[in-house]
XYZ file of C-alpha atoms in Angstrom:
704
model
C 115.021 75.243 -72.933
C 116.551 75.819 -69.529
C 112.591 79.039 -68.139
C 113.177 79.611 -68.836
C 113.801 79.525 -68.008
C 115.381 80.160 -67.454
C 118.339 82.632 -69.549
C 121.361 82.050 -71.634
C 124.107 83.539 -73.633
C 122.922 84.721 -77.067
C 124.809 81.888 -78.693
C 123.575 79.167 -76.384
C 120.333 77.393 -75.576
C 118.216 78.279 -70.359
C 115.323 77.521 -67.264
C 112.521 81.549 -67.428
C 111.861 81.090 -70.016
C 115.344 78.231 -72.622
C 114.899 76.540 -73.112
C 115.824 71.631 -73.042
C 112.862 73.122 -71.279
C 115.343 74.279 -68.686
C 116.589 76.966 -71.105
C 115.104 80.062 -72.398
C 116.641 81.843 -75.426
C 117.567 85.494 -75.533
C 118.767 87.488 -78.492
C 120.974 90.278 -77.226
C 122.631 92.275 -79.974
C 126.039 93.417 -78.773
C 127.050 94.984 -82.089
C 125.911 98.544 -81.398
C 127.328 101.274 -83.588
C 128.636 104.571 -82.212
C 125.510 106.533 -83.039
C 123.334 104.082 -81.144
C 125.704 104.214 -78.161
C 125.445 108.007 -78.122
C 121.667 107.703 -78.042
C 121.895 105.195 -75.186
C 124.206 107.528 -73.249
C 121.756 110.419 -73.575
C 118.572 108.458 -72.881
C 117.974 110.027 -69.451
C 118.318 113.514 -70.936
C 115.423 112.649 -73.249
C 113.274 111.853 -70.197
C 114.739 114.662 -68.062
C 111.565 116.756 -68.178
C 109.367 113.847 -67.076
C 108.788 113.445 -63.379
C 109.447 109.951 -62.028
C 106.336 108.817 -60.126
C 106.689 107.574 -56.512
C 107.070 103.810 -56.190
C 103.461 103.303 -55.080
C 102.182 105.156 -58.161
C 104.175 102.801 -60.396
C 102.001 99.939 -59.093
C 98.696 100.784 -60.775
C 95.474 98.806 -60.895
C 95.497 98.837 -64.713
C 99.074 97.493 -64.737
C 98.073 94.399 -62.784
C 94.856 93.869 -64.758
C 96.904 93.852 -67.980
C 99.555 91.676 -66.319
C 96.912 89.162 -65.257
C 95.480 88.879 -68.787
C 98.903 88.628 -70.433
C 100.068 86.244 -67.696
C 97.305 83.800 -68.629
C 98.134 84.136 -72.344
C 101.858 83.517 -71.844
C 101.256 80.707 -69.362
C 99.277 78.811 -72.020
C 102.126 79.371 -74.476
C 104.857 78.250 -72.071
C 102.775 75.274 -70.921
C 102.237 74.110 -74.499
C 105.957 74.391 -75.211
C 106.721 72.574 -71.933
C 104.526 69.643 -72.890
C 105.648 69.319 -76.516
C 109.388 69.800 -76.967
C 110.482 71.815 -73.951
C 112.095 74.607 -75.978
C 110.958 77.930 -74.517
C 112.056 81.177 -76.193
C 112.248 84.512 -74.431
C 108.842 86.199 -74.311
C 110.127 89.418 -72.706
C 109.815 91.377 -75.952
C 106.234 90.215 -76.440
C 105.367 91.010 -72.805
C 106.845 94.514 -73.013
C 105.280 95.196 -76.414
C 101.784 93.942 -75.572
C 101.880 95.612 -72.154
C 102.728 98.907 -73.859
C 99.943 98.456 -76.419
C 97.170 97.552 -73.963
C 97.880 100.298 -71.442
C 98.545 102.899 -74.151
C 95.162 102.063 -75.703
C 93.551 102.259 -72.257
C 95.092 105.681 -71.466
C 94.307 107.077 -74.942
C 90.642 106.186 -74.456
C 90.547 107.767 -70.988
C 92.412 110.828 -72.224
C 89.834 111.448 -74.945
C 87.011 111.090 -72.422
C 88.784 113.403 -69.962
C 89.061 110.715 -67.259
C 92.818 110.106 -67.379
C 94.312 110.665 -63.926
C 97.808 109.224 -64.424
C 99.818 109.035 -67.677
C 101.449 105.779 -68.793
C 105.149 105.787 -67.913
C 108.093 103.546 -68.710
C 108.224 102.651 -65.003
C 104.688 101.259 -65.200
C 105.624 99.434 -68.418
C 108.555 97.847 -66.541
C 106.229 96.764 -63.731
C 103.936 95.061 -66.279
C 106.782 93.281 -68.052
C 108.211 92.096 -64.725
C 104.856 90.829 -63.482
C 104.007 88.994 -66.731
C 107.381 87.252 -66.961
C 107.203 86.305 -63.256
C 103.716 84.847 -63.793
C 104.537 82.800 -66.885
C 107.932 81.860 -65.431
C 106.197 79.639 -62.863
C 104.974 77.486 -65.762
C 108.623 76.626 -66.335
C 110.100 76.529 -62.822
C 106.972 74.725 -61.558
C 108.164 71.663 -63.454
C 104.870 70.889 -65.223
C 106.803 69.491 -68.147
C 109.690 68.088 -66.099
C 110.118 67.116 -62.449
C 106.523 67.675 -61.244
C 104.803 65.709 -64.017
C 107.647 63.173 -63.792
C 106.196 62.129 -60.414
C 102.927 60.904 -61.989
C 101.978 57.302 -62.706
C 101.638 58.173 -66.423
C 105.401 58.727 -66.581
C 106.239 56.036 -63.985
C 104.558 53.363 -66.138
C 107.093 54.057 -68.889
C 109.853 52.696 -66.658
C 110.165 49.301 -64.998
C 112.132 50.733 -62.055
C 110.844 52.696 -59.055
C 107.218 52.688 -60.225
C 105.832 51.700 -56.840
C 103.428 53.800 -54.788
C 106.020 55.570 -52.635
C 107.713 56.980 -55.768
C 104.511 58.235 -57.430
C 102.574 61.447 -56.819
C 99.728 62.163 -59.228
C 98.844 65.774 -60.068
C 96.202 67.517 -58.006
C 95.349 71.219 -58.019
C 95.441 71.460 -54.231
C 98.937 70.155 -53.586
C 100.448 71.743 -56.724
C 99.268 75.222 -55.713
C 100.381 74.639 -52.110
C 103.792 73.375 -53.209
C 104.419 76.375 -55.465
C 103.379 78.880 -52.814
C 105.845 77.504 -50.236
C 108.860 77.263 -52.596
C 108.501 80.076 -55.166
C 109.191 83.103 -52.929
C 112.368 82.061 -51.127
C 114.613 83.032 -54.026
C 113.167 86.552 -54.048
C 114.057 87.193 -50.403
C 117.504 85.557 -50.718
C 118.948 88.177 -53.113
C 117.192 91.369 -51.961
C 120.084 92.362 -49.633
C 122.522 91.985 -52.552
C 120.743 94.221 -55.081
C 123.062 97.242 -54.580
C 126.188 95.061 -54.720
C 125.056 93.386 -57.955
C 123.802 96.456 -59.812
C 125.750 99.455 -58.429
C 129.001 98.140 -56.950
C 129.796 95.233 -59.263
C 128.083 96.832 -62.283
C 127.071 93.437 -63.657
C 125.795 93.654 -67.211
C 122.727 91.331 -67.145
C 122.452 91.458 -70.965
C 118.813 90.310 -71.064
C 117.700 92.816 -68.437
C 119.664 95.552 -70.208
C 118.146 94.687 -73.597
C 114.637 94.719 -72.101
C 115.305 98.131 -70.536
C 116.481 99.576 -73.861
C 113.319 98.202 -75.476
C 111.008 99.788 -72.874
C 112.894 103.095 -72.970
C 112.560 103.204 -76.752
C 108.795 102.566 -76.585
C 108.294 105.749 -74.595
C 110.107 108.071 -77.001
C 107.970 109.574 -79.807
C 109.757 107.567 -82.522
C 109.693 104.375 -80.451
C 105.976 104.715 -79.775
C 105.245 104.945 -83.497
C 107.383 101.863 -84.215
C 105.746 99.991 -81.325
C 102.289 100.641 -82.826
C 103.427 99.189 -86.151
C 105.010 96.213 -84.383
C 101.794 95.518 -82.468
C 99.768 95.653 -85.711
C 102.186 93.159 -87.266
C 101.975 90.943 -84.178
C 98.162 91.111 -84.365
C 98.079 90.052 -88.015
C 100.251 87.005 -87.459
C 98.480 86.214 -84.185
C 95.193 86.028 -86.129
C 96.743 83.942 -88.892
C 98.317 81.515 -86.413
C 95.120 81.169 -84.368
C 92.969 80.541 -87.466
C 95.527 78.074 -88.845
C 95.376 76.113 -85.580
C 91.563 76.170 -85.765
C 91.624 74.953 -89.391
C 94.002 72.097 -88.568
C 91.761 70.956 -85.697
C 89.001 69.873 -88.130
C 91.242 67.119 -89.547
C 92.412 65.500 -86.287
C 89.541 63.111 -85.449
C 91.771 60.194 -84.419
C 95.311 59.012 -83.745
C 97.769 59.849 -86.508
C 95.374 62.296 -88.195
C 95.883 65.848 -89.396
C 98.501 68.059 -91.021
C 100.860 67.370 -88.139
C 101.307 63.842 -89.545
C 101.898 64.888 -93.159
C 104.976 62.894 -94.395
C 106.448 65.920 -96.174
C 109.844 64.261 -96.744
C 108.505 60.781 -97.543
C 107.158 57.870 -95.535
C 110.577 56.434 -94.627
C 111.715 59.806 -93.324
C 108.416 60.131 -91.442
C 109.060 56.804 -89.680
C 112.321 58.315 -88.412
C 110.638 61.544 -87.254
C 111.841 63.667 -90.190
C 108.932 65.803 -91.419
C 107.542 69.333 -91.328
C 104.527 69.347 -89.008
C 103.079 72.755 -90.013
C 103.464 74.165 -86.484
C 103.244 77.959 -86.446
C 104.617 77.888 -82.891
C 107.949 76.330 -83.799
C 108.365 78.347 -86.971
C 108.023 81.394 -84.701
C 110.418 79.938 -82.115
C 112.913 79.336 -84.924
C 112.716 83.019 -85.886
C 113.565 84.073 -82.315
C 116.303 81.536 -81.574
C 119.829 82.150 -82.887
C 120.717 80.322 -86.096
C 123.266 78.171 -84.258
C 120.576 76.733 -81.965
C 118.417 75.629 -84.885
C 121.311 74.167 -86.850
C 122.506 72.331 -83.718
C 119.042 70.788 -83.310
C 119.098 69.579 -86.907
C 122.631 68.171 -86.559
C 121.554 66.298 -83.423
C 118.481 64.926 -85.201
C 120.526 63.666 -88.157
C 123.145 62.102 -85.865
C 120.549 60.289 -83.732
C 117.507 59.451 -85.869
C 119.368 59.426 -89.168
C 122.393 57.344 -88.108
C 122.537 56.023 -84.516
C 119.037 54.688 -83.849
C 118.802 52.737 -87.137
C 122.218 51.199 -86.388
C 121.336 50.315 -82.773
C 117.926 49.088 -83.956
C 119.716 46.628 -86.234
C 121.308 45.110 -83.083
C 117.906 44.134 -81.722
C 118.137 40.662 -80.222
C 121.841 41.154 -79.501
C 122.195 44.397 -77.545
C 118.649 44.175 -76.173
C 115.849 41.626 -76.216
C 113.380 41.680 -79.092
C 110.611 41.093 -76.546
C 110.804 44.618 -75.162
C 108.231 47.126 -76.412
C 109.327 50.236 -78.274
C 108.751 52.328 -75.130
C 110.750 50.107 -72.741
C 113.862 51.622 -71.193
C 115.519 48.203 -71.528
C 115.169 48.465 -75.306
C 115.946 51.133 -77.918
C 114.126 53.738 -75.832
C 116.777 53.348 -73.112
C 119.542 54.392 -75.516
C 117.511 57.412 -76.676
C 116.772 58.654 -73.162
C 120.060 58.002 -71.396
C 122.401 59.162 -74.154
C 120.396 62.415 -74.238
C 120.708 62.645 -70.438
C 124.478 62.089 -70.681
C 124.852 64.988 -73.135
C 122.642 67.252 -71.018
C 124.642 66.448 -67.878
C 127.969 66.903 -69.667
C 126.934 70.293 -71.020
C 125.461 71.343 -67.669
C 128.540 70.253 -65.701
C 130.900 72.105 -68.056
C 128.891 75.321 -67.923
C 128.465 75.048 -64.153
C 132.221 75.061 -63.611
C 132.691 77.682 -66.314
C 130.252 80.105 -64.698
C 131.611 79.225 -61.247
C 135.073 80.104 -62.536
C 133.785 83.431 -63.888
C 132.184 84.120 -60.519
C 135.304 83.320 -58.455
C 137.523 85.261 -60.889
C 135.219 88.277 -60.764
C 134.967 88.249 -56.975
C 138.741 87.874 -56.677
C 139.312 90.960 -58.831
C 136.653 92.883 -56.931
C 138.358 92.188 -53.606
C 141.902 92.678 -54.951
C 141.144 95.984 -56.594
C 138.707 97.390 -54.030
C 141.129 100.174 -53.092
C 141.395 101.343 -56.690
C 137.600 100.856 -57.015
C 137.925 99.044 -60.324
C 134.923 97.034 -61.389
C 134.531 93.484 -62.568
C 135.776 92.460 -66.023
C 132.369 92.581 -67.650
C 132.574 93.859 -71.180
C 135.382 96.374 -70.830
C 133.517 98.872 -68.658
C 135.399 101.846 -67.290
C 136.208 101.972 -63.612
C 134.145 103.945 -61.129
C 137.129 106.240 -60.770
C 136.093 107.732 -64.100
C 133.379 110.355 -63.868
C 129.906 108.837 -63.966
C 127.759 109.684 -66.953
C 124.545 111.607 -66.485
C 122.635 108.344 -67.068
C 124.515 106.550 -64.278
C 124.215 109.449 -61.851
C 120.467 109.716 -62.375
C 119.879 105.964 -62.239
C 122.039 105.393 -59.161
C 120.356 108.235 -57.288
C 116.865 106.815 -57.857
C 117.891 103.162 -57.428
C 119.208 103.926 -53.921
C 116.270 106.158 -53.009
C 113.699 103.468 -52.168
C 115.486 100.981 -49.938
C 114.067 97.559 -49.055
C 115.006 96.965 -45.394
C 117.323 93.983 -44.915
C 115.218 92.780 -41.986
C 112.304 92.295 -44.416
C 114.423 89.932 -46.512
C 115.832 88.029 -43.510
C 112.497 87.640 -41.727
C 110.771 86.734 -45.000
C 113.334 84.071 -45.873
C 113.397 82.467 -42.420
C 109.603 82.526 -42.077
C 108.970 80.934 -45.466
C 111.767 78.398 -44.885
C 110.218 77.277 -41.584
C 106.728 77.037 -43.090
C 108.104 75.190 -46.115
C 110.080 72.680 -44.021
C 106.915 71.942 -42.031
C 104.556 71.595 -45.022
C 106.627 69.896 -47.753
C 107.048 66.529 -45.916
C 103.236 66.306 -45.772
C 103.035 66.812 -49.544
C 105.986 64.506 -50.293
C 106.494 62.017 -47.414
C 109.927 60.781 -48.676
C 111.230 64.389 -48.584
C 112.153 64.617 -44.910
C 112.298 67.963 -43.120
C 116.062 67.751 -42.604
C 116.622 67.383 -46.382
C 114.737 70.651 -46.811
C 116.707 72.400 -44.053
C 120.003 71.382 -45.706
C 118.767 72.735 -49.052
C 117.732 76.040 -47.472
C 121.086 76.435 -45.715
C 122.966 76.195 -49.018
C 120.276 77.809 -51.207
C 121.180 81.498 -50.580
C 124.785 80.827 -51.620
C 123.690 78.959 -54.741
C 121.095 81.659 -55.506
C 123.836 84.294 -55.246
C 126.121 82.261 -57.533
C 123.336 81.842 -60.095
C 122.341 85.518 -59.985
C 125.975 86.644 -60.133
C 126.857 84.257 -62.966
C 123.731 85.350 -64.840
C 124.907 88.958 -64.545
C 128.279 88.075 -66.026
C 127.242 85.640 -68.755
C 123.413 85.837 -69.085
C 123.289 82.117 -68.263
C 120.897 80.819 -65.628
C 121.975 77.395 -64.386
C 118.787 76.755 -62.410
C 118.229 73.376 -64.061
C 121.809 72.317 -63.299
C 121.325 73.058 -59.588
C 118.015 71.176 -59.777
C 119.694 68.111 -61.271
C 122.347 68.295 -58.563
C 119.561 68.146 -55.969
C 118.016 65.137 -57.754
C 121.195 63.093 -57.410
C 122.207 64.237 -53.899
C 118.815 64.008 -52.163
C 117.690 60.966 -54.185
C 120.804 58.995 -53.268
C 120.539 60.172 -49.631
C 116.921 58.990 -49.364
C 117.679 55.650 -51.062
C 115.663 53.397 -53.333
C 113.720 51.749 -50.523
C 112.574 55.059 -49.012
C 111.071 56.817 -52.025
C 114.343 58.260 -53.289
C 112.970 58.964 -56.770
C 110.081 61.074 -55.474
C 112.334 62.776 -52.910
C 114.888 63.638 -55.610
C 112.269 65.099 -57.963
C 110.695 67.153 -55.162
C 114.138 68.430 -54.071
C 114.818 69.393 -57.689
C 111.674 71.537 -57.626
C 112.665 73.248 -54.379
C 116.155 74.069 -55.628
C 115.113 75.147 -59.135
C 112.482 77.551 -57.852
C 114.896 79.241 -55.437
C 117.808 79.818 -57.811
C 115.595 80.605 -60.825
C 113.556 83.326 -59.114
C 116.744 84.792 -57.622
C 118.333 85.374 -61.036
C 115.015 86.571 -62.476
C 114.655 89.222 -59.768
C 118.180 90.549 -60.224
C 117.571 90.754 -63.984
C 114.453 92.789 -63.200
C 116.397 95.023 -60.819
C 118.770 95.776 -63.702
C 115.838 96.588 -65.988
C 114.314 98.787 -63.276
C 117.663 100.514 -62.705
C 117.828 101.499 -66.383
C 114.194 102.637 -66.621
C 114.204 104.451 -63.234
C 111.646 102.018 -61.824
C 111.869 101.769 -58.055
C 113.401 98.592 -56.558
C 110.368 98.467 -54.279
C 107.951 98.460 -57.212
C 110.072 95.788 -58.913
C 110.044 93.620 -55.799
C 106.298 94.011 -55.237
C 105.584 93.361 -58.919
C 107.697 90.202 -58.827
C 105.878 88.978 -55.698
C 102.442 89.668 -57.191
C 103.430 88.047 -60.499
C 104.830 85.015 -58.710
C 101.656 84.703 -56.610
C 99.496 84.886 -59.750
C 101.693 82.268 -61.411
C 101.324 79.921 -58.423
C 97.585 79.796 -59.151
C 97.412 80.306 -62.927
C 100.063 77.729 -63.911
C 98.540 74.763 -62.004
C 95.089 75.676 -63.360
C 96.364 75.825 -66.939
C 98.219 72.531 -66.479
C 95.041 71.007 -65.018
C 93.145 71.982 -68.177
C 95.747 70.168 -70.286
C 95.738 67.202 -67.905
C 91.963 66.775 -68.037
C 91.416 67.706 -71.690
C 94.111 65.545 -73.314
C 93.916 61.976 -72.025
C 97.129 60.963 -73.805
C 99.164 63.654 -72.029
C 102.646 62.293 -71.318
C 102.270 59.301 -73.641
C 105.186 58.912 -76.113
C 104.155 59.825 -79.653
C 101.160 61.926 -78.573
C 100.769 65.631 -79.314
C 101.654 66.441 -75.692
C 104.226 63.811 -74.808
C 105.996 65.894 -72.089
C 109.377 64.391 -73.055
C 111.383 65.938 -70.240
C 109.114 64.486 -67.578
C 110.512 61.048 -68.467
C 114.048 62.454 -68.738
C 113.899 63.948 -65.232
C 112.335 60.829 -63.737
C 115.055 58.677 -65.246
C 117.718 60.994 -63.868
C 116.204 60.364 -60.435
C 116.157 56.588 -61.061
C 119.771 56.707 -62.247
C 120.768 58.584 -59.083
C 119.009 56.067 -56.828
C 119.520 52.758 -58.646
C 122.872 53.346 -60.331
C 123.658 52.389 -63.950
C 123.102 48.629 -63.577
C 119.674 48.621 -65.221
C 120.880 50.225 -68.478
C 120.771 48.092 -71.659
C 123.942 46.547 -73.086
C 126.659 49.022 -74.139
C 124.418 51.943 -73.147
C 126.719 53.029 -70.318
C 129.698 53.042 -72.691
C 127.836 55.194 -75.200
C 126.664 57.507 -72.392
C 130.261 58.009 -71.264
C 131.353 58.756 -74.842
C 128.652 61.404 -75.330
C 129.169 62.866 -71.841
C 132.866 63.402 -72.614
C 132.031 64.618 -76.131
C 129.672 67.288 -74.736
C 132.429 68.585 -72.443
C 135.019 68.460 -75.237
C 132.809 70.310 -77.743
C 132.121 73.083 -75.209
C 135.839 73.307 -74.478
C 136.704 73.578 -78.174
C 134.055 76.283 -78.614
C 135.670 78.365 -75.875
C 139.221 77.772 -77.127
C 138.621 78.789 -80.754
C 136.821 82.026 -79.814
C 133.556 83.573 -80.953
C 134.593 83.882 -84.602
C 134.765 80.107 -85.109
C 132.530 78.970 -82.240
C 129.459 80.085 -84.219
C 130.139 77.191 -86.612
C 130.367 74.517 -83.876
C 127.058 72.942 -82.743
C 125.901 73.234 -79.127
C 125.748 69.892 -77.258
C 122.688 70.912 -75.209
C 120.704 71.734 -78.341
C 121.964 68.605 -80.105
C 120.692 66.420 -77.246
C 117.053 67.549 -77.469
C 116.110 65.703 -80.715
C 117.855 62.501 -79.558
C 114.643 61.631 -77.767
C 112.044 63.659 -79.687
C 112.966 63.407 -83.353
C 113.646 65.989 -86.047
C 110.176 67.365 -86.824
C 110.357 70.452 -84.585
C 113.988 71.088 -85.623
C 112.816 71.223 -89.251
C 110.074 73.693 -88.271
C 112.596 75.880 -86.469
C 115.095 75.749 -89.322
C 112.342 76.920 -91.685
C 111.723 79.826 -89.283
C 115.447 80.624 -89.399
C 115.436 80.402 -93.212
C 112.506 82.837 -93.442
C 114.310 85.321 -91.194
C 117.613 84.838 -93.049
C 116.020 85.599 -96.429
C 114.113 88.546 -94.942
C 117.358 89.981 -93.538
C 119.028 89.645 -96.942
C 116.140 91.492 -98.601
C 115.576 94.205 -95.959
C 117.648 93.861 -92.774
C 116.281 97.004 -91.122
C 112.674 95.858 -91.447
C 113.563 92.297 -90.440
C 115.269 93.550 -87.265
C 112.306 95.776 -86.416
C 109.440 93.394 -87.208
C 110.962 89.892 -87.050
C 110.355 89.520 -83.271
C 106.778 90.787 -83.721
C 106.049 88.245 -86.483
C 107.581 85.437 -84.415
C 105.663 86.476 -81.288
C 102.406 86.578 -83.250
C 102.948 83.064 -84.603
C 103.776 81.724 -81.134
C 100.968 83.553 -79.308
C 98.206 82.700 -81.810
C 98.970 78.988 -81.955
C 99.566 78.905 -78.201
C 96.273 80.559 -77.274
C 94.369 78.215 -79.638
C 95.183 75.564 -77.042
C 92.587 77.133 -74.705
C 89.530 76.727 -76.984
C 90.754 73.307 -78.184
C 91.027 72.210 -74.521
C 87.525 73.488 -73.795
C 86.185 71.611 -76.842
C 87.897 68.432 -75.657
C 86.497 68.815 -72.121
C 83.025 69.396 -73.577
C 83.291 66.204 -75.647
C 83.249 68.043 -78.992
C 85.423 66.032 -81.382
C 86.828 67.044 -84.783
C 84.647 65.841 -87.688
C 87.371 64.643 -90.116
C 90.365 62.317 -89.939
C 92.977 63.055 -92.577
C 95.565 60.252 -92.752
C 98.484 59.597 -95.058
C 99.062 55.987 -96.108
C 101.567 54.231 -98.318
C 100.293 52.924 -101.652
C 100.531 49.332 -100.399
C 98.516 49.964 -97.233
C 96.029 52.103 -99.136
C 95.404 49.202 -101.558
C 94.702 46.899 -98.602
C 92.296 49.431 -97.104
C 90.480 49.817 -100.431
C 90.243 46.044 -100.806
C 88.853 45.707 -97.284
C 86.272 48.436 -97.835
C 85.060 46.978 -101.133
C 84.561 43.423 -99.786
């Protein structure tokens, strides 16, 4: 949902990755008992006898070799999720766990052979996790399932508006890699001067970064290392099962509508309305990682849309919209599906934007007001700095401030990249004039700060919301006759990359602070990971683009649903609402207001009752896609729920490993299936499911 993103509150759908594909999901358990808190408080005493390596020694060759391999693996996973439903769970646990396993195996082998020169530390583990997440994060913020692919003629053909040449930009490896290199680093330089303020002075919580740090710290204790080995074995078993299951399913997909994915598990009528279980190991695994409320919200949205609304609107065919329009026309039923979903997404995004902005202003106000008493921000009831610092905080603060990153590096880096970017981007996207880019870069550091600060308070990254803001502002400024749609989508990419990488880096600084990893090693790791992602992600997308000729086509295995959603946002911003079908604007207004109202009610009633109220953002996703993936995810939730009832301790320890194995195995199967498709090797069998009536006609035809 939002790589992503992108990162959200544990009870909400992000943008690194959520993730709408703009959201990534994090599970952060805030119910820690006293014994656990005592262990957390004494964690640095456990590592007291271990020397912290200098920042250069934390950046090892083996760390980046492992990061490169895992970066490719996770990029395939994120790309597949981008191009199917756009829901991207957090892969931080998998990255930390697999990074620990690979390097630990490497060092054990060298230790036995007497060649080990440097032991594996938690700082090196943090560098790997940071680099892997930065690499795979580009698959989300690069917009391959949203704004970037939304520029292509494949998506443009699905709309009757703004599908002329000046509003189309087809994918090409050259310009995609160039585009990512000139926009993906600005966010990193924009927040470097603020790292001490965010982490030390304001003491922002960054729940996801904190949870990742606790995970890495635990791996490097004797008990944690033993548990990590068992978790990796479990992940490996389910990785193998998921990969082989994907391979087995491939044999039965020799044609359109073939294979287990089209099994009408709930009946043919339900299948026509997108209600079926499609045997996807990926989304069963995603369902095990996502909070229960997310999965239930998806199912509620699917029932409301495909079970009630679309059949009712479909019955108005010939009255509300012409019967001549095809099923994919935005002037027909498809228009209601797309734009009502957009209205809910915008309503939810607008509400949360002002909510997080309010948190930010409130927190800054208290920081300034109470600066003389040195009280900290209201983030989870922390004690004030006036209280004596714990041993953990003293040790962490000392090392966090040891390796400074000069401010001039950040300023020169930002200005240099901004100038280069403003000169190059208009050549890639002619409608995106240089002065649009300059305006974005003037406001970007402030917005990046707001996003990073709000993420520290709430764990929400609003990168996609800032991107949508850029779509409407720049698109309307450029105008319909001057390529406003393409300009808006390109501006969305510029803005999303800046604010997304800014919040990601500050999360990593928090993780590094708690694992005693140097800020310099974190910054270098993030830069290297981002650079790898700028090459790996376009190459992986190119494999999909060339291997699957129906990529982006509605109803295909890789329909890239949010590419059409983002393009239509740009069209709406440029053209206005006049081209919507009859009564669509009224319904959009109703659902826009409903999304705001539901979020407001959730905040008013408090956490106790809010967990029973569906999330509008999650509800909106199946409006366009259908219920099949929501059913998969609910089955994943059901498996985890039953497991927790039987053995909660084991479910908590191994549930993420099982889910990660299911996601990784099915995701990496995409690579060999793409290679087979490129080589012209087709599946040998087509397994279809027909009604009795159609089957009788087929039999009669075959026997004549």
